[in-house]
Amino acid sequence: MELEKEVKRISELARIKIEDYNYFVENFLKILNLFKKINELDLENEKPFFYLEHLKTELRKDEDIEFADRELLFLNSPEKKGNFFVAESPIELG
Amino acid sequence: MSWVKKIISSYKEGEKLPSEALVDFFKRAKENKFNSFITLNDRVFDEAEILDRKVKEGKIEGKLFGIPVSVKDNILVKNLRVTCASKILENYIAPYDATVIERIKKEGALIIGKTNLDEFAMGSSNEYSYFGPAYNPYDTERVPGGSSGGSAISVANSEAVLSLGSDTGGSVRLPASFCNVYGLKPTYGAVSRYGLIAFASSLDQIGPFSKYIEDLEIIFDVIKGKDERDNTSVKYPDLKVEIKYPLKIGVLKDSFSDKVEDEIKEKLDEFILVLEKEGIAKFSEFEMESFEYAIAVYYIVACAEASSNLARYDGVRYGFKKGGESLLSMYEETRTLGFGEEVKRRILTGTFVLKSGYYEEYYLKAQKARTKILKEFMKNFEKFDLLLSPVSPTLPFKIGEKINDPVTMYLSDIFTVPVNLAGLPAIAFPYSFSKNNLPIGFQFIGKFFDEYLFFSILKKIENLFNLG
């Protein structure tokens, strides 16, 4: 029951419907079982991995760059109106 | 031996023009015998004709002048379709060039087409492609390895001289090994990721394929280096490679475990003996405590990052869209129908490990384990110049053999994922064949920016064993 609730919740969060619940759960449990292996590691004194030392953050200049291919971007849009993308209303009716 | 230099030399000697050299490559690519290509570049002959004119004017300039290159279909080539082998991007046209593409085009490369892969680079067999599986050129009942299967095949089958793929957990090295070619996973940050469609950003690196080691060095020279559009890219250090033979090479103890097929272990033994006999290297075994946990760590981190990176596919700005009654139902319909099974499984798993209440138990622990893995690698590099292991515990497996069991499939990556977690460079190289004529490859793992050490030692090894 608890698992069913969790699976339903992650499906909502990911915006993905689980079509074959039993098949998904069977494999999902195998994956979680694999993940549990890390509990065997002694991580008491380890810090979480954050970045590699050779990577130095260098900020580039904050300046406007004109993107010349606006039309190409809109060509990939499933639905557009003028210079806007069209989407369904976020307001649920009813 | 360099195929690239040989082709450029044929232009210089007036034996061929780029458009003539292209014909046979394009013919094989169009034939698509192993389903290695998703899209062919139908403008490539127009581009070759521009180079033809340059040849006639005596202006042969560029390290990749007139060289046919294939590109994994998760890297953007302006005005060409980029699908990520997914229904959700089936008709997406790239609005700009990735940095690696800009760089190879500047050196005169001819982009022949876009190669097959596991959807969004999530897989080890190239079976999870919306455009159908790709087939191993050495046995079409078997997988070519993934996720950059199409890239490896295109080089193995001479559909291109070079190819660009991406390696998040072994996706260049595994197919390179299964298809008997070289494949490089560069140091994290050595190659710009700008224009590579993100899967797991802290692990993804673009890497090249070739038949000959010298050609891998040529293309790496072109694509490496700082790009201000990718803040994780770095200026490649100007290091001089001075090799003192014999090199000290550590062999991962698990290379000889029960999980590794006997024929691979036998060939590894043979390889070690020859290199010792020739005075190229001295080998000792090394162990990594965290090695057997790396698969779990990798899949926690990679799924978490994938769930975040793939949140952008919602049917509004680009890609496949399935309308619903509301915005939320539209998102859900689009993503459920647009993504394939493995991608959905990884997004859902990633959503779970990042979810409140589980974050500490999975993601945080995985990030700590990642630090431990890096430390263990660095400790071993105090004793060794390079590390050696097989690329895969198995020979290329049969299509369908592992597809219904994701965990078994994930274990194909056991030797490759630790490298990505630590950000280190590694190179897969072809070595030999099994009794059934299936390729067997090994990998060297180096310290950060050891790519030129790989090239040097492998040139020696290529000559010794007549590889490529």
JSON list of C-alpha atoms in Angstrom, two decimals, chain A residues 3-29, chain B residues 332-333 335-337 339-341 343-349 351-352:
[
{"chain": "A", "resi": 3, "resn": "LEU", "atom": "CA", "xyz": [4.69, 1.48, -2.27]},
{"chain": "A", "resi": 4, "resn": "GLU", "atom": "CA", "xyz": [1.55, 2.06, -4.33]},
{"chain": "A", "resi": 5, "resn": "LYS", "atom": "CA", "xyz": [1.21, 5.52, -2.77]},
{"chain": "A", "resi": 6, "resn": "GLU", "atom": "CA", "xyz": [4.87, 6.36, -3.49]},
{"chain": "A", "resi": 7, "resn": "VAL", "atom": "CA", "xyz": [4.69, 5.19, -7.09]},
{"chain": "A", "resi": 8, "resn": "LYS", "atom": "CA", "xyz": [1.53, 7.22, -7.64]},
{"chain": "A", "resi": 9, "resn": "ARG", "atom": "CA", "xyz": [3.25, 10.29, -6.17]},
{"chain": "A", "resi": 10, "resn": "ILE", "atom": "CA", "xyz": [6.40, 10.06, -8.31]},
{"chain": "A", "resi": 11, "resn": "SER", "atom": "CA", "xyz": [4.23, 9.52, -11.36]},
{"chain": "A", "resi": 12, "resn": "GLU", "atom": "CA", "xyz": [2.41, 12.78, -10.54]},
{"chain": "A", "resi": 13, "resn": "LEU", "atom": "CA", "xyz": [5.65, 14.66, -9.88]},
{"chain": "A", "resi": 14, "resn": "ALA", "atom": "CA", "xyz": [7.30, 13.45, -13.09]},
{"chain": "A", "resi": 15, "resn": "ARG", "atom": "CA", "xyz": [4.12, 14.02, -15.14]},
{"chain": "A", "resi": 16, "resn": "ILE", "atom": "CA", "xyz": [4.36, 10.51, -16.52]},
{"chain": "A", "resi": 17, "resn": "LYS", "atom": "CA", "xyz": [1.57, 7.93, -16.39]},
{"chain": "A", "resi": 18, "resn": "ILE", "atom": "CA", "xyz": [2.58, 4.41, -15.42]},
{"chain": "A", "resi": 19, "resn": "GLU", "atom": "CA", "xyz": [0.73, 2.23, -17.88]},
{"chain": "A", "resi": 20, "resn": "ASP", "atom": "CA", "xyz": [1.69, -1.25, -16.65]},
{"chain": "A", "resi": 21, "resn": "TYR", "atom": "CA", "xyz": [1.90, -0.89, -12.88]},
{"chain": "A", "resi": 22, "resn": "ASN", "atom": "CA", "xyz": [3.01, -4.47, -12.10]},
{"chain": "A", "resi": 23, "resn": "TYR", "atom": "CA", "xyz": [5.78, -4.50, -14.70]},
{"chain": "A", "resi": 24, "resn": "PHE", "atom": "CA", "xyz": [7.05, -1.11, -13.54]},
{"chain": "A", "resi": 25, "resn": "VAL", "atom": "CA", "xyz": [7.04, -2.07, -9.85]},
{"chain": "A", "resi": 26, "resn": "GLU", "atom": "CA", "xyz": [8.80, -5.38, -10.48]},
{"chain": "A", "resi": 27, "resn": "ASN", "atom": "CA", "xyz": [11.74, -3.59, -12.13]},
{"chain": "A", "resi": 28, "resn": "PHE", "atom": "CA", "xyz": [11.61, -0.57, -9.83]},
{"chain": "A", "resi": 29, "resn": "LEU", "atom": "CA", "xyz": [12.07, -2.81, -6.78]},
{"chain": "B", "resi": 332, "resn": "GLU", "atom": "CA", "xyz": [1.26, 14.05, -18.87]},
{"chain": "B", "resi": 333, "resn": "GLU", "atom": "CA", "xyz": [-0.05, 12.80, -22.22]},
{"chain": "B", "resi": 335, "resn": "ARG", "atom": "CA", "xyz": [5.56, 12.82, -21.81]},
{"chain": "B", "resi": 336, "resn": "THR", "atom": "CA", "xyz": [3.85, 9.43, -21.44]},
{"chain": "B", "resi": 337, "resn": "LEU", "atom": "CA", "xyz": [3.51, 8.95, -25.20]},
{"chain": "B", "resi": 339, "resn": "PHE", "atom": "CA", "xyz": [9.26, 9.01, -24.07]},
{"chain": "B", "resi": 340, "resn": "GLY", "atom": "CA", "xyz": [10.21, 5.34, -24.37]},
{"chain": "B", "resi": 341, "resn": "GLU", "atom": "CA", "xyz": [10.16, 2.78, -21.57]},
{"chain": "B", "resi": 343, "resn": "VAL", "atom": "CA", "xyz": [13.72, 6.90, -20.31]},
{"chain": "B", "resi": 344, "resn": "LYS", "atom": "CA", "xyz": [10.47, 6.93, -18.33]},
{"chain": "B", "resi": 345, "resn": "ARG", "atom": "CA", "xyz": [11.90, 4.40, -15.87]},
{"chain": "B", "resi": 346, "resn": "ARG", "atom": "CA", "xyz": [14.97, 6.58, -15.28]},
{"chain": "B", "resi": 347, "resn": "ILE", "atom": "CA", "xyz": [12.96, 9.80, -14.92]},
{"chain": "B", "resi": 348, "resn": "LEU", "atom": "CA", "xyz": [10.65, 8.12, -12.39]},
{"chain": "B", "resi": 349, "resn": "THR", "atom": "CA", "xyz": [13.61, 6.60, -10.51]},
{"chain": "B", "resi": 351, "resn": "THR", "atom": "CA", "xyz": [12.22, 11.67, -9.21]},
{"chain": "B", "resi": 352, "resn": "PHE", "atom": "CA", "xyz": [12.07, 9.10, -6.41]}
]
